[in-house]
Amino acid sequence: MSIPPENKKYELTFWEKIYIPELVKGLKLTLEQLLEKKFTRQYPEERWVPPPSFRGRPVLALEENGVERCVACGLCSRVCPALAIEVQAAETELEKERYPDLFEINMLRCIFCGFCEEVCPEEAIIMSDEYELAFSSREEAIFGKDKLLMPVDKLRPRLNYLHSQY
Amino acid sequence: MLDNTLTTREEIRDLGLRTEEMVLNMGPQHPSTHGVLRLELVLEGEIIRKVIPHIGYLHRCFEKHAENESYTQVIPYTDRLDYLASINNNHGYALGIERLMGIEVPERVEFIRVIMAELQRIASHLVAIGTYGMDIGAFTPFLYCFRDREHILDVFEKTCGARLLYNYIWIGGVSHDVYPDFVKDVADIVKILRPTIKELNDLLNYNKIFIDRTANIGILPADVAINFGCTGPMLRGSGVDFDLRRDDPYSIYDRFEWEVQVGKGEMGTVGDCWDRHMVRVWEMEESCKIIEQALESFPEGDVQSAIPRRVRPPKGEIYVRVENPRGELGYYIISDGTGTPFRVKGRAPGFSNLSVINEISKGYMVADVVAILGSIDIVLGEIDR
């Protein structure tokens, strides 16, 4: 058993005893902070704009002609470490031949690792800049195609960033 | 009349008082247990006779999960071990697979990894120092620490797109190349950090109240520390000069000039809470030195050229260890030649460091448990895995 030795006694000097210089020292530090630039952000009013490198919620790119880019190859669902993505393919008359009949991302499982975006051969699944994800029920958190599709124009900054990287 | 720390049951009985041992549960929701840890305190009055840590509240089956994922898919899971030092966790795991596969990593990648790992170490120590101050009762340093950690997180965010769980260091490379202003930004951070460390010293570390609460408390002798497998600031606080970055150099740590900081018992005895705390403060300065040197010779190049198309290491096993902010982080990886690891065992520094708490808190007061636990700097994510 370890028994601590007696603490060294600390004698206060005269100036420390009257406290006033110490008080002034402390107040000086506080007052200096008043003049400095504010560090905090008034969040709901003052929005935070993420940089293009930010990995927000994954979305599906929607081309201008109203067709999604996804060809339902299923790579994203295979690479997902958290098994959050479900894809069911169906055939189409269009050039790409296959499209996702069902595309669901379970946002309760998603860990925002970005592997799905990395692996996608069509640049169809992209990490957007949306970061406000609050749900009031579990059903709400399963995002189908209705919530996932996003016009490709909105994703331009992220796409440009990705092109500069790879 | 009675010196509390020296009171034994016999002495109290001699005074004609009846005593009983009492069991007090601290946690799992206690704010000073840094997560979900339950400590079973066996008390005699206010004196601690025994501390039994109960862990497992944050168990997420990392090791079993790893057996069902491919080698690359394990990386996001390693992020979540020690969530305050994700990049160091990634680094250790990636290093292990690279050694198994015999991958040579480009120069630029090594530099990025070292800079990022050291930034992460500073960020992690800032949290440790800030929350330790808050445990003891100093609230302001906590805010200052988080303010400065923010600069580091901003750099991480611009580089790899996340603020906490980065998934940055991949097998054979890093996920994204650094952005053009990276070198300037990191140099600025180092410039900001130096005055912060001085400010912390003035505000907290050499504060009389803080010293009274931490010096001569929770003394961990060097031999006990070694016997219990303590590593990191915990071991160095006890005066043992051991740091994996210098003694078992991985990556490119052998190229830089820096010192291993050890506890000297400046305010009390070697190995007390104050020493452990100060080792972290001094280490931030050393990390700054490493970053500065790395920035000076930051090479150009491709960061993804060595990333293998498919990760399928040959049959074999490897134990790789890296210096986490909390100590030696080890991965024991067994490969059976397929795309998924046969076994990934994590050696969490926090686990060994926590196991010594019973040894070092006997005989102190209840309030000292908070000080001792804070100085161990545990992260339950890696202890429970």
PDB file of N, CA and C in Angstrom, chain B residues 55-126:
ATOM      1  N   ILE B  55     -15.502  -2.887 -16.623  1.00  0.00           N
ATOM      2  CA  ILE B  55     -15.515  -2.350 -17.979  1.00  0.00           C
ATOM      3  C   ILE B  55     -16.478  -3.160 -18.832  1.00  0.00           C
ATOM      4  N   GLY B  56     -16.659  -2.730 -20.057  1.00  0.00           N
ATOM      5  CA  GLY B  56     -17.482  -3.490 -20.995  1.00  0.00           C
ATOM      6  C   GLY B  56     -18.757  -2.784 -21.401  1.00  0.00           C
ATOM      7  N   TYR B  57     -18.992  -1.584 -20.866  1.00  0.00           N
ATOM      8  CA  TYR B  57     -20.218  -0.881 -21.219  1.00  0.00           C
ATOM      9  C   TYR B  57     -20.189  -0.343 -22.649  1.00  0.00           C
ATOM     10  N   LEU B  58     -19.015  -0.264 -23.222  1.00  0.00           N
ATOM     11  CA  LEU B  58     -18.898   0.275 -24.582  1.00  0.00           C
ATOM     12  C   LEU B  58     -18.334  -0.783 -25.530  1.00  0.00           C
ATOM     13  N   HIS B  59     -18.604  -2.041 -25.203  1.00  0.00           N
ATOM     14  CA  HIS B  59     -18.055  -3.114 -26.026  1.00  0.00           C
ATOM     15  C   HIS B  59     -18.811  -3.192 -27.343  1.00  0.00           C
ATOM     16  N   ARG B  60     -18.066  -3.158 -28.464  1.00  0.00           N
ATOM     17  CA  ARG B  60     -18.720  -3.178 -29.756  1.00  0.00           C
ATOM     18  C   ARG B  60     -18.169  -4.269 -30.660  1.00  0.00           C
ATOM     19  N   CYS B  61     -17.496  -5.265 -30.074  1.00  0.00           N
ATOM     20  CA  CYS B  61     -17.029  -6.422 -30.856  1.00  0.00           C
ATOM     21  C   CYS B  61     -16.107  -6.026 -31.997  1.00  0.00           C
ATOM     22  N   PHE B  62     -15.178  -5.162 -31.755  1.00  0.00           N
ATOM     23  CA  PHE B  62     -14.260  -4.769 -32.831  1.00  0.00           C
ATOM     24  C   PHE B  62     -13.537  -5.972 -33.414  1.00  0.00           C
ATOM     25  N   GLU B  63     -13.034  -6.831 -32.534  1.00  0.00           N
ATOM     26  CA  GLU B  63     -12.195  -7.927 -33.018  1.00  0.00           C
ATOM     27  C   GLU B  63     -13.011  -8.941 -33.823  1.00  0.00           C
ATOM     28  N   LYS B  64     -14.230  -9.205 -33.365  1.00  0.00           N
ATOM     29  CA  LYS B  64     -15.067 -10.156 -34.097  1.00  0.00           C
ATOM     30  C   LYS B  64     -15.540  -9.547 -35.418  1.00  0.00           C
ATOM     31  N   HIS B  65     -15.872  -8.262 -35.375  1.00  0.00           N
ATOM     32  CA  HIS B  65     -16.279  -7.569 -36.592  1.00  0.00           C
ATOM     33  C   HIS B  65     -15.175  -7.657 -37.640  1.00  0.00           C
ATOM     34  N   ALA B  66     -13.938  -7.466 -37.181  1.00  0.00           N
ATOM     35  CA  ALA B  66     -12.808  -7.440 -38.111  1.00  0.00           C
ATOM     36  C   ALA B  66     -12.685  -8.751 -38.863  1.00  0.00           C
ATOM     37  N   GLU B  67     -13.110  -9.843 -38.234  1.00  0.00           N
ATOM     38  CA  GLU B  67     -13.005 -11.138 -38.912  1.00  0.00           C
ATOM     39  C   GLU B  67     -14.015 -11.267 -40.050  1.00  0.00           C
ATOM     40  N   ASN B  68     -15.028 -10.418 -40.054  1.00  0.00           N
ATOM     41  CA  ASN B  68     -16.057 -10.507 -41.089  1.00  0.00           C
ATOM     42  C   ASN B  68     -15.959  -9.417 -42.131  1.00  0.00           C
ATOM     43  N   GLU B  69     -14.956  -8.572 -42.006  1.00  0.00           N
ATOM     44  CA  GLU B  69     -14.813  -7.467 -42.958  1.00  0.00           C
ATOM     45  C   GLU B  69     -13.533  -7.688 -43.751  1.00  0.00           C
ATOM     46  N   SER B  70     -13.467  -7.045 -44.922  1.00  0.00           N
ATOM     47  CA  SER B  70     -12.216  -7.137 -45.662  1.00  0.00           C
ATOM     48  C   SER B  70     -11.185  -6.238 -44.985  1.00  0.00           C
ATOM     49  N   TYR B  71      -9.918  -6.387 -45.394  1.00  0.00           N
ATOM     50  CA  TYR B  71      -8.852  -5.669 -44.702  1.00  0.00           C
ATOM     51  C   TYR B  71      -9.066  -4.160 -44.732  1.00  0.00           C
ATOM     52  N   THR B  72      -9.532  -3.632 -45.855  1.00  0.00           N
ATOM     53  CA  THR B  72      -9.750  -2.183 -45.929  1.00  0.00           C
ATOM     54  C   THR B  72     -10.946  -1.759 -45.082  1.00  0.00           C
ATOM     55  N   GLN B  73     -11.933  -2.615 -45.016  1.00  0.00           N
ATOM     56  CA  GLN B  73     -13.141  -2.221 -44.280  1.00  0.00           C
ATOM     57  C   GLN B  73     -12.912  -2.150 -42.779  1.00  0.00           C
ATOM     58  N   VAL B  74     -11.818  -2.727 -42.310  1.00  0.00           N
ATOM     59  CA  VAL B  74     -11.542  -2.674 -40.872  1.00  0.00           C
ATOM     60  C   VAL B  74     -11.116  -1.271 -40.455  1.00  0.00           C
ATOM     61  N   ILE B  75     -10.553  -0.505 -41.410  1.00  0.00           N
ATOM     62  CA  ILE B  75      -9.971   0.791 -41.050  1.00  0.00           C
ATOM     63  C   ILE B  75     -10.969   1.725 -40.366  1.00  0.00           C
ATOM     64  N   PRO B  76     -12.204   1.886 -40.894  1.00  0.00           N
ATOM     65  CA  PRO B  76     -13.150   2.737 -40.156  1.00  0.00           C
ATOM     66  C   PRO B  76     -13.438   2.231 -38.746  1.00  0.00           C
ATOM     67  N   TYR B  77     -13.332   0.925 -38.549  1.00  0.00           N
ATOM     68  CA  TYR B  77     -13.556   0.400 -37.204  1.00  0.00           C
ATOM     69  C   TYR B  77     -12.398   0.751 -36.274  1.00  0.00           C
ATOM     70  N   THR B  78     -11.168   0.777 -36.804  1.00  0.00           N
ATOM     71  CA  THR B  78     -10.045   1.144 -35.941  1.00  0.00           C
ATOM     72  C   THR B  78     -10.165   2.609 -35.500  1.00  0.00           C
ATOM     73  N   ASP B  79     -10.770   3.440 -36.357  1.00  0.00           N
ATOM     74  CA  ASP B  79     -11.050   4.824 -35.956  1.00  0.00           C
ATOM     75  C   ASP B  79     -11.753   4.884 -34.612  1.00  0.00           C
ATOM     76  N   ARG B  80     -12.661   3.947 -34.447  1.00  0.00           N
ATOM     77  CA  ARG B  80     -13.571   4.027 -33.305  1.00  0.00           C
ATOM     78  C   ARG B  80     -13.029   3.352 -32.060  1.00  0.00           C
ATOM     79  N   LEU B  81     -11.787   2.906 -32.109  1.00  0.00           N
ATOM     80  CA  LEU B  81     -11.187   2.357 -30.882  1.00  0.00           C
ATOM     81  C   LEU B  81     -10.897   3.504 -29.930  1.00  0.00           C
ATOM     82  N   ASP B  82      -9.855   4.238 -30.260  1.00  0.00           N
ATOM     83  CA  ASP B  82      -9.512   5.406 -29.458  1.00  0.00           C
ATOM     84  C   ASP B  82      -9.973   6.614 -30.257  1.00  0.00           C
ATOM     85  N   TYR B  83     -11.204   7.032 -29.968  1.00  0.00           N
ATOM     86  CA  TYR B  83     -11.816   8.019 -30.864  1.00  0.00           C
ATOM     87  C   TYR B  83     -11.198   9.401 -30.728  1.00  0.00           C
ATOM     88  N   LEU B  84     -10.309   9.598 -29.781  1.00  0.00           N
ATOM     89  CA  LEU B  84      -9.627  10.891 -29.722  1.00  0.00           C
ATOM     90  C   LEU B  84      -8.331  10.857 -30.506  1.00  0.00           C
ATOM     91  N   ALA B  85      -7.914   9.692 -30.939  1.00  0.00           N
ATOM     92  CA  ALA B  85      -6.662   9.580 -31.676  1.00  0.00           C
ATOM     93  C   ALA B  85      -6.846   8.633 -32.851  1.00  0.00           C
ATOM     94  N   SER B  86      -7.834   8.928 -33.687  1.00  0.00           N
ATOM     95  CA  SER B  86      -8.174   8.018 -34.781  1.00  0.00           C
ATOM     96  C   SER B  86      -7.009   7.788 -35.727  1.00  0.00           C
ATOM     97  N   ILE B  87      -6.290   8.860 -36.028  1.00  0.00           N
ATOM     98  CA  ILE B  87      -5.251   8.724 -37.042  1.00  0.00           C
ATOM     99  C   ILE B  87      -4.147   7.798 -36.556  1.00  0.00           C
ATOM    100  N   ASN B  88      -3.820   7.868 -35.276  1.00  0.00           N
ATOM    101  CA  ASN B  88      -2.800   6.958 -34.759  1.00  0.00           C
ATOM    102  C   ASN B  88      -3.266   5.513 -34.854  1.00  0.00           C
ATOM    103  N   ASN B  89      -4.562   5.295 -34.632  1.00  0.00           N
ATOM    104  CA  ASN B  89      -5.093   3.940 -34.744  1.00  0.00           C
ATOM    105  C   ASN B  89      -5.008   3.433 -36.178  1.00  0.00           C
ATOM    106  N   ASN B  90      -5.425   4.293 -37.115  1.00  0.00           N
ATOM    107  CA  ASN B  90      -5.321   3.930 -38.538  1.00  0.00           C
ATOM    108  C   ASN B  90      -3.888   3.585 -38.887  1.00  0.00           C
ATOM    109  N   HIS B  91      -2.981   4.406 -38.388  1.00  0.00           N
ATOM    110  CA  HIS B  91      -1.564   4.269 -38.714  1.00  0.00           C
ATOM    111  C   HIS B  91      -1.051   2.888 -38.313  1.00  0.00           C
ATOM    112  N   GLY B  92      -1.371   2.490 -37.086  1.00  0.00           N
ATOM    113  CA  GLY B  92      -0.885   1.198 -36.615  1.00  0.00           C
ATOM    114  C   GLY B  92      -1.407   0.057 -37.464  1.00  0.00           C
ATOM    115  N   TYR B  93      -2.682   0.100 -37.774  1.00  0.00           N
ATOM    116  CA  TYR B  93      -3.290  -0.983 -38.541  1.00  0.00           C
ATOM    117  C   TYR B  93      -2.721  -1.027 -39.962  1.00  0.00           C
ATOM    118  N   ALA B  94      -2.657   0.142 -40.597  1.00  0.00           N
ATOM    119  CA  ALA B  94      -2.135   0.187 -41.963  1.00  0.00           C
ATOM    120  C   ALA B  94      -0.697  -0.310 -42.001  1.00  0.00           C
ATOM    121  N   LEU B  95       0.068   0.082 -40.988  1.00  0.00           N
ATOM    122  CA  LEU B  95       1.471  -0.349 -40.909  1.00  0.00           C
ATOM    123  C   LEU B  95       1.576  -1.866 -40.839  1.00  0.00           C
ATOM    124  N   GLY B  96       0.686  -2.476 -40.060  1.00  0.00           N
ATOM    125  CA  GLY B  96       0.708  -3.926 -39.918  1.00  0.00           C
ATOM    126  C   GLY B  96       0.466  -4.625 -41.243  1.00  0.00           C
ATOM    127  N   ILE B  97      -0.579  -4.192 -41.967  1.00  0.00           N
ATOM    128  CA  ILE B  97      -0.900  -4.841 -43.238  1.00  0.00           C
ATOM    129  C   ILE B  97       0.212  -4.579 -44.250  1.00  0.00           C
ATOM    130  N   GLU B  98       0.767  -3.364 -44.235  1.00  0.00           N
ATOM    131  CA  GLU B  98       1.851  -3.067 -45.178  1.00  0.00           C
ATOM    132  C   GLU B  98       3.049  -3.970 -44.934  1.00  0.00           C
ATOM    133  N   ARG B  99       3.354  -4.223 -43.665  1.00  0.00           N
ATOM    134  CA  ARG B  99       4.480  -5.105 -43.380  1.00  0.00           C
ATOM    135  C   ARG B  99       4.168  -6.532 -43.804  1.00  0.00           C
ATOM    136  N   LEU B 100       2.911  -6.951 -43.615  1.00  0.00           N
ATOM    137  CA  LEU B 100       2.529  -8.305 -44.039  1.00  0.00           C
ATOM    138  C   LEU B 100       2.667  -8.454 -45.552  1.00  0.00           C
ATOM    139  N   MET B 101       2.254  -7.419 -46.273  1.00  0.00           N
ATOM    140  CA  MET B 101       2.266  -7.505 -47.731  1.00  0.00           C
ATOM    141  C   MET B 101       3.570  -7.045 -48.337  1.00  0.00           C
ATOM    142  N   GLY B 102       4.435  -6.438 -47.523  1.00  0.00           N
ATOM    143  CA  GLY B 102       5.705  -5.940 -48.031  1.00  0.00           C
ATOM    144  C   GLY B 102       5.553  -4.743 -48.948  1.00  0.00           C
ATOM    145  N   ILE B 103       4.694  -3.800 -48.572  1.00  0.00           N
ATOM    146  CA  ILE B 103       4.485  -2.614 -49.401  1.00  0.00           C
ATOM    147  C   ILE B 103       5.438  -1.516 -48.969  1.00  0.00           C
ATOM    148  N   GLU B 104       6.109  -0.906 -49.937  1.00  0.00           N
ATOM    149  CA  GLU B 104       6.922   0.272 -49.680  1.00  0.00           C
ATOM    150  C   GLU B 104       6.054   1.498 -49.861  1.00  0.00           C
ATOM    151  N   VAL B 105       6.025   2.348 -48.871  1.00  0.00           N
ATOM    152  CA  VAL B 105       5.155   3.515 -48.929  1.00  0.00           C
ATOM    153  C   VAL B 105       5.964   4.706 -49.432  1.00  0.00           C
ATOM    154  N   PRO B 106       5.366   5.528 -50.334  1.00  0.00           N
ATOM    155  CA  PRO B 106       6.107   6.688 -50.840  1.00  0.00           C
ATOM    156  C   PRO B 106       6.489   7.654 -49.717  1.00  0.00           C
ATOM    157  N   GLU B 107       7.535   8.399 -50.008  1.00  0.00           N
ATOM    158  CA  GLU B 107       8.094   9.354 -49.045  1.00  0.00           C
ATOM    159  C   GLU B 107       7.047  10.355 -48.555  1.00  0.00           C
ATOM    160  N   ARG B 108       6.325  10.913 -49.508  1.00  0.00           N
ATOM    161  CA  ARG B 108       5.344  11.948 -49.148  1.00  0.00           C
ATOM    162  C   ARG B 108       4.286  11.402 -48.186  1.00  0.00           C
ATOM    163  N   VAL B 109       3.879  10.166 -48.431  1.00  0.00           N
ATOM    164  CA  VAL B 109       2.874   9.563 -47.564  1.00  0.00           C
ATOM    165  C   VAL B 109       3.399   9.456 -46.138  1.00  0.00           C
ATOM    166  N   GLU B 110       4.663   9.028 -46.023  1.00  0.00           N
ATOM    167  CA  GLU B 110       5.251   8.900 -44.682  1.00  0.00           C
ATOM    168  C   GLU B 110       5.248  10.235 -43.965  1.00  0.00           C
ATOM    169  N   PHE B 111       5.593  11.284 -44.696  1.00  0.00           N
ATOM    170  CA  PHE B 111       5.621  12.608 -44.073  1.00  0.00           C
ATOM    171  C   PHE B 111       4.224  13.045 -43.655  1.00  0.00           C
ATOM    172  N   ILE B 112       3.253  12.831 -44.555  1.00  0.00           N
ATOM    173  CA  ILE B 112       1.878  13.216 -44.205  1.00  0.00           C
ATOM    174  C   ILE B 112       1.434  12.453 -42.969  1.00  0.00           C
ATOM    175  N   ARG B 113       1.740  11.160 -42.963  1.00  0.00           N
ATOM    176  CA  ARG B 113       1.310  10.342 -41.826  1.00  0.00           C
ATOM    177  C   ARG B 113       1.907  10.830 -40.516  1.00  0.00           C
ATOM    178  N   VAL B 114       3.200  11.139 -40.556  1.00  0.00           N
ATOM    179  CA  VAL B 114       3.848  11.574 -39.309  1.00  0.00           C
ATOM    180  C   VAL B 114       3.278  12.910 -38.851  1.00  0.00           C
ATOM    181  N   ILE B 115       3.089  13.838 -39.796  1.00  0.00           N
ATOM    182  CA  ILE B 115       2.553  15.151 -39.409  1.00  0.00           C
ATOM    183  C   ILE B 115       1.157  14.992 -38.838  1.00  0.00           C
ATOM    184  N   MET B 116       0.336  14.202 -39.525  1.00  0.00           N
ATOM    185  CA  MET B 116      -1.030  14.007 -39.062  1.00  0.00           C
ATOM    186  C   MET B 116      -1.052  13.316 -37.703  1.00  0.00           C
ATOM    187  N   ALA B 117      -0.211  12.291 -37.550  1.00  0.00           N
ATOM    188  CA  ALA B 117      -0.202  11.563 -36.277  1.00  0.00           C
ATOM    189  C   ALA B 117       0.229  12.474 -35.138  1.00  0.00           C
ATOM    190  N   GLU B 118       1.186  13.352 -35.396  1.00  0.00           N
ATOM    191  CA  GLU B 118       1.641  14.237 -34.326  1.00  0.00           C
ATOM    192  C   GLU B 118       0.600  15.309 -34.029  1.00  0.00           C
ATOM    193  N   LEU B 119      -0.064  15.801 -35.074  1.00  0.00           N
ATOM    194  CA  LEU B 119      -1.154  16.755 -34.833  1.00  0.00           C
ATOM    195  C   LEU B 119      -2.238  16.094 -33.986  1.00  0.00           C
ATOM    196  N   GLN B 120      -2.514  14.839 -34.335  1.00  0.00           N
ATOM    197  CA  GLN B 120      -3.533  14.113 -33.589  1.00  0.00           C
ATOM    198  C   GLN B 120      -3.098  13.898 -32.143  1.00  0.00           C
ATOM    199  N   ARG B 121      -1.817  13.673 -31.963  1.00  0.00           N
ATOM    200  CA  ARG B 121      -1.313  13.487 -30.590  1.00  0.00           C
ATOM    201  C   ARG B 121      -1.526  14.767 -29.778  1.00  0.00           C
ATOM    202  N   ILE B 122      -1.236  15.905 -30.426  1.00  0.00           N
ATOM    203  CA  ILE B 122      -1.435  17.176 -29.728  1.00  0.00           C
ATOM    204  C   ILE B 122      -2.912  17.363 -29.404  1.00  0.00           C
ATOM    205  N   ALA B 123      -3.769  17.079 -30.395  1.00  0.00           N
ATOM    206  CA  ALA B 123      -5.208  17.244 -30.182  1.00  0.00           C
ATOM    207  C   ALA B 123      -5.675  16.367 -29.026  1.00  0.00           C
ATOM    208  N   SER B 124      -5.177  15.138 -29.016  1.00  0.00           N
ATOM    209  CA  SER B 124      -5.583  14.205 -27.962  1.00  0.00           C
ATOM    210  C   SER B 124      -5.080  14.668 -26.597  1.00  0.00           C
ATOM    211  N   HIS B 125      -3.826  15.144 -26.558  1.00  0.00           N
ATOM    212  CA  HIS B 125      -3.290  15.618 -25.276  1.00  0.00           C
ATOM    213  C   HIS B 125      -4.028  16.865 -24.808  1.00  0.00           C
ATOM    214  N   LEU B 126      -4.445  17.697 -25.762  1.00  0.00           N
ATOM    215  CA  LEU B 126      -5.190  18.897 -25.369  1.00  0.00           C
ATOM    216  C   LEU B 126      -6.494  18.507 -24.672  1.00  0.00           C
TER     217      LEU B 126
END
